[in-house]
């Protein structure tokens, strides 16, 4: 049996093997992820206070690491869904005065 292994037998490449290291030739250092930074996306007011508050909540994700984004996005998604549900609900019609037309 041959001692040379195929790439499938060797397993997945590591960051060092794939050349994603720091590029300084040290062979052991891998670049750290970039720090959280605001995306600079402008948010326009909708005129609906509850929706505007939820959109402002999205700004919190700008200062969180990527792992924290999901919780913020899910919270805003739930809130926007609830607001849409209230918009779809028709208000109860007020009782009409009796107007007999005979």
Backbone as JSON, one array per atom type, in Angstrom:
{
  "sequence": "XXXXXXXXXXXXXXXXXXXXXXXXXXXXXXXXXXXXXXXXXXXXXXXXXXXXXXXXXXXXXXXXXXXXXXXXXXXXXXXXXXXXXXXXXXXXXXXXXXXXXX",
  "N": [[0.85, -1.18, 0.0], [0.49, 2.27, -0.73], [2.27, 5.02, 0.74], [1.55, 7.59, 0.28], [-1.1, 9.86, 0.63], [-4.36, 10.57, -0.6], [-5.98, 13.76, -1.23], [-8.55, 13.66, -0.17], [-8.32, 11.7, 1.76], [-6.59, 12.88, 3.49], [-7.96, 14.84, 4.84], [-9.7, 17.91, 5.75], [-8.38, 21.11, 4.71], [-6.32, 23.22, 6.71], [-6.36, 26.56, 8.08], [-3.8, 27.51, 7.82], [-2.75, 25.85, 5.81], [-4.33, 26.6, 3.66], [-3.49, 29.07, 3.04], [-4.45, 31.32, 4.33], [-3.34, 32.67, 6.36], [-1.4, 35.1, 8.21], [0.34, 36.0, 6.34], [2.92, 36.69, 6.8], [4.75, 34.8, 6.71], [5.33, 33.4, 8.98], [3.84, 31.2, 9.57], [2.26, 30.29, 11.71], [0.5, 32.18, 12.7], [-2.78, 33.44, 12.5], [-4.93, 35.75, 10.94], [-6.83, 37.91, 13.01], [-10.39, 38.33, 13.46], [-12.04, 41.26, 12.21], [-12.82, 44.12, 14.22], [-16.04, 45.01, 15.59], [-17.96, 47.3, 13.71], [-19.84, 50.21, 12.84], [-22.19, 50.07, 10.13], [-23.11, 52.25, 8.83], [-25.61, 52.69, 7.71], [-28.35, 54.54, 6.76], [-31.36, 55.23, 8.53], [-34.69, 55.72, 7.92], [-37.41, 57.52, 9.28], [-40.59, 56.07, 9.87], [-42.98, 57.03, 10.69], [-44.57, 55.57, 12.29], [-44.47, 55.04, 15.57], [-43.84, 52.62, 17.02], [-42.69, 50.97, 15.07], [-40.56, 52.57, 14.26], [-39.06, 52.54, 16.62], [-38.28, 49.86, 16.67], [-36.69, 49.76, 14.38], [-34.64, 51.43, 15.17], [-33.56, 49.82, 17.09], [-32.13, 48.06, 15.56], [-29.76, 49.4, 15.2], [-28.27, 48.71, 17.38], [-27.0, 46.38, 16.7], [-24.82, 47.19, 15.28], [-22.76, 47.59, 17.07], [-22.15, 45.2, 18.14], [-20.48, 42.0, 18.26], [-20.43, 39.64, 15.52], [-21.72, 37.32, 16.43], [-23.69, 38.26, 18.12], [-25.57, 39.46, 16.53], [-27.74, 37.93, 15.56], [-29.62, 37.6, 17.67], [-30.56, 40.23, 17.97], [-31.64, 40.71, 15.39], [-33.64, 38.71, 15.3], [-35.31, 39.56, 17.39], [-36.16, 42.07, 16.43], [-37.45, 41.22, 14.11], [-39.57, 39.67, 15.18], [-40.93, 41.73, 16.52], [-41.65, 43.43, 14.36], [-43.31, 41.7, 12.97], [-45.39, 41.45, 14.83], [-46.35, 44.07, 14.78], [-47.28, 44.23, 12.14], [-49.36, 42.4, 12.33], [-51.11, 43.77, 14.02], [-51.77, 45.86, 12.34], [-53.18, 44.52, 10.4], [-55.43, 43.69, 11.74], [-58.77, 44.48, 11.94], [-60.45, 47.28, 13.21], [-63.06, 47.07, 15.63], [-66.27, 47.63, 14.47], [-68.15, 50.55, 15.1], [-71.25, 50.73, 16.81], [-74.04, 51.37, 14.82], [-76.38, 54.03, 14.56], [-79.86, 53.44, 14.78], [-81.56, 53.46, 11.79], [-84.33, 53.5, 10.43], [-85.63, 52.71, 7.3], [-88.33, 52.74, 5.68]],
  "CA": [[0.0, 0.0, 0.0], [1.3, 3.47, -0.86], [2.23, 5.9, 1.89], [0.98, 8.88, -0.12], [-2.55, 9.9, 0.81], [-5.07, 11.51, -1.47], [-6.45, 14.91, -0.46], [-9.75, 13.26, 0.56], [-7.91, 10.95, 2.94], [-5.82, 13.74, 4.38], [-8.88, 15.65, 5.63], [-9.84, 19.3, 5.29], [-7.22, 21.98, 4.87], [-6.37, 24.16, 7.82], [-6.18, 27.93, 7.64], [-2.4, 27.67, 7.41], [-2.58, 25.17, 4.53], [-5.07, 27.29, 2.61], [-2.85, 30.35, 2.77], [-5.21, 32.42, 4.9], [-2.61, 33.16, 7.52], [-1.09, 36.52, 8.22], [1.13, 36.35, 5.17], [4.26, 37.11, 7.18], [5.64, 33.66, 6.57], [5.55, 32.79, 10.28], [3.22, 29.89, 9.48], [1.39, 29.93, 12.81], [-0.45, 33.23, 13.05], [-3.95, 33.63, 11.63], [-5.5, 37.08, 11.18], [-7.99, 37.97, 13.88], [-11.51, 39.0, 12.8], [-12.11, 42.71, 12.4], [-13.69, 44.56, 15.31], [-17.37, 45.47, 15.18], [-17.97, 48.68, 13.26], [-21.13, 50.58, 12.26], [-22.26, 49.98, 8.68], [-23.42, 53.57, 8.31], [-26.86, 52.65, 6.95], [-29.33, 55.51, 7.26], [-32.69, 54.72, 8.81], [-35.7, 56.77, 7.77], [-38.58, 57.37, 10.15], [-41.77, 55.6, 9.16], [-44.16, 57.71, 11.2], [-45.19, 54.68, 13.26], [-43.49, 55.01, 16.68], [-43.4, 51.27, 17.38], [-41.8, 50.5, 14.0], [-39.34, 53.37, 14.35], [-38.28, 52.04, 17.77], [-37.67, 48.59, 16.27], [-35.62, 50.05, 13.44], [-33.53, 51.96, 15.96], [-32.95, 48.66, 17.77], [-31.15, 47.48, 14.63], [-28.49, 50.1, 15.37], [-27.5, 48.02, 18.42], [-26.18, 45.34, 16.07], [-23.58, 47.81, 14.8], [-21.73, 47.58, 18.1], [-22.01, 43.84, 18.65], [-19.79, 41.05, 17.37], [-21.36, 38.94, 14.63], [-22.5, 36.34, 17.19], [-24.81, 38.93, 18.78], [-26.51, 40.03, 15.56], [-28.92, 37.09, 15.39], [-30.6, 37.91, 18.71], [-31.17, 41.52, 17.65], [-32.46, 40.54, 14.19], [-34.83, 37.94, 15.64], [-36.16, 40.41, 18.2], [-36.78, 43.07, 15.55], [-38.36, 40.48, 13.22], [-40.77, 39.38, 15.96], [-41.65, 42.98, 16.76], [-42.27, 43.9, 13.12], [-44.42, 40.78, 12.71], [-46.49, 41.83, 15.72], [-46.91, 45.33, 14.28], [-48.07, 43.91, 10.95], [-50.59, 41.75, 12.77], [-52.04, 44.79, 14.52], [-52.26, 46.63, 11.2], [-54.15, 43.69, 9.69], [-56.64, 43.54, 12.54], [-59.72, 45.56, 11.69], [-61.07, 47.72, 14.46], [-64.47, 46.72, 15.74], [-67.1, 48.73, 13.97], [-68.98, 51.18, 16.11], [-72.66, 50.48, 16.55], [-74.69, 52.42, 14.02], [-77.72, 54.4, 15.07], [-80.96, 52.8, 14.04], [-82.1, 54.35, 10.76], [-85.31, 52.72, 9.67], [-86.04, 53.27, 6.02], [-89.4, 51.92, 5.16]],
  "C": [[0.89, 1.23, 0.0], [1.17, 4.34, 0.38], [1.65, 7.27, 1.55], [-0.53, 8.82, 0.02], [-3.15, 10.87, -0.19], [-5.56, 12.66, -0.6], [-7.7, 14.57, 0.33], [-9.39, 12.5, 1.82], [-7.2, 11.83, 3.96], [-6.72, 14.6, 5.26], [-8.89, 17.08, 5.12], [-8.56, 20.1, 5.53], [-7.4, 22.85, 6.09], [-6.17, 25.55, 7.25], [-4.76, 28.17, 7.16], [-2.17, 27.05, 6.04], [-3.2, 25.96, 3.39], [-4.47, 28.66, 2.29], [-3.63, 31.54, 3.31], [-4.55, 32.98, 6.14], [-2.28, 34.63, 7.37], [-0.24, 36.95, 7.05], [2.54, 36.77, 5.51], [5.26, 35.96, 7.11], [5.91, 32.96, 7.88], [4.91, 31.41, 10.33], [2.28, 29.56, 10.61], [0.32, 30.95, 13.11], [-1.56, 33.33, 12.01], [-4.54, 35.0, 11.97], [-6.73, 36.98, 12.07], [-9.13, 38.65, 13.13], [-11.51, 40.49, 13.12], [-13.06, 43.03, 13.54], [-15.02, 45.03, 14.75], [-17.29, 46.94, 14.8], [-19.33, 48.99, 12.64], [-21.08, 50.5, 10.74], [-22.58, 51.33, 8.05], [-24.67, 53.59, 7.44], [-27.84, 53.63, 7.58], [-30.68, 54.84, 7.47], [-33.66, 55.88, 8.73], [-36.87, 56.47, 8.7], [-39.79, 56.97, 9.31], [-43.03, 56.35, 9.56], [-44.94, 56.83, 12.19], [-44.19, 54.49, 14.41], [-42.98, 53.62, 17.02], [-42.42, 50.72, 16.34], [-40.49, 51.26, 14.05], [-38.45, 52.9, 15.5], [-37.59, 50.72, 17.41], [-36.53, 48.82, 15.28], [-34.4, 50.64, 14.15], [-32.82, 50.84, 16.71], [-31.92, 47.99, 16.87], [-29.78, 48.14, 14.78], [-27.63, 49.43, 16.44], [-26.6, 46.95, 17.83], [-24.86, 45.9, 15.56], [-22.43, 47.68, 15.79], [-21.5, 46.21, 18.7], [-21.14, 43.01, 17.72], [-20.84, 40.28, 16.58], [-22.24, 37.94, 15.39], [-23.72, 36.96, 17.84], [-25.86, 39.46, 17.82], [-27.81, 39.24, 15.5], [-29.99, 37.42, 16.42], [-31.31, 39.22, 18.41], [-32.1, 41.38, 16.45], [-33.74, 39.77, 14.49], [-35.81, 38.76, 16.46], [-36.89, 41.43, 17.34], [-37.79, 42.39, 14.62], [-39.67, 40.15, 13.94], [-41.6, 40.64, 16.17], [-42.34, 43.51, 15.51], [-43.44, 43.0, 12.73], [-45.64, 41.12, 13.56], [-47.15, 43.12, 15.24], [-47.74, 45.1, 13.03], [-49.38, 43.25, 11.32], [-51.58, 42.77, 13.28], [-52.58, 45.65, 13.39], [-53.32, 45.85, 10.43], [-55.46, 43.54, 10.44], [-57.54, 44.75, 12.28], [-60.34, 45.98, 13.01], [-62.56, 47.33, 14.46], [-65.3, 47.91, 15.29], [-67.98, 49.25, 15.1], [-70.44, 50.88, 15.8], [-73.26, 51.66, 15.8], [-76.04, 52.77, 14.66], [-78.78, 53.76, 14.17], [-81.54, 53.82, 13.06], [-83.1, 53.57, 9.91], [-85.69, 53.44, 8.38], [-87.12, 52.36, 5.46], [-90.35, 52.68, 4.27]]
}
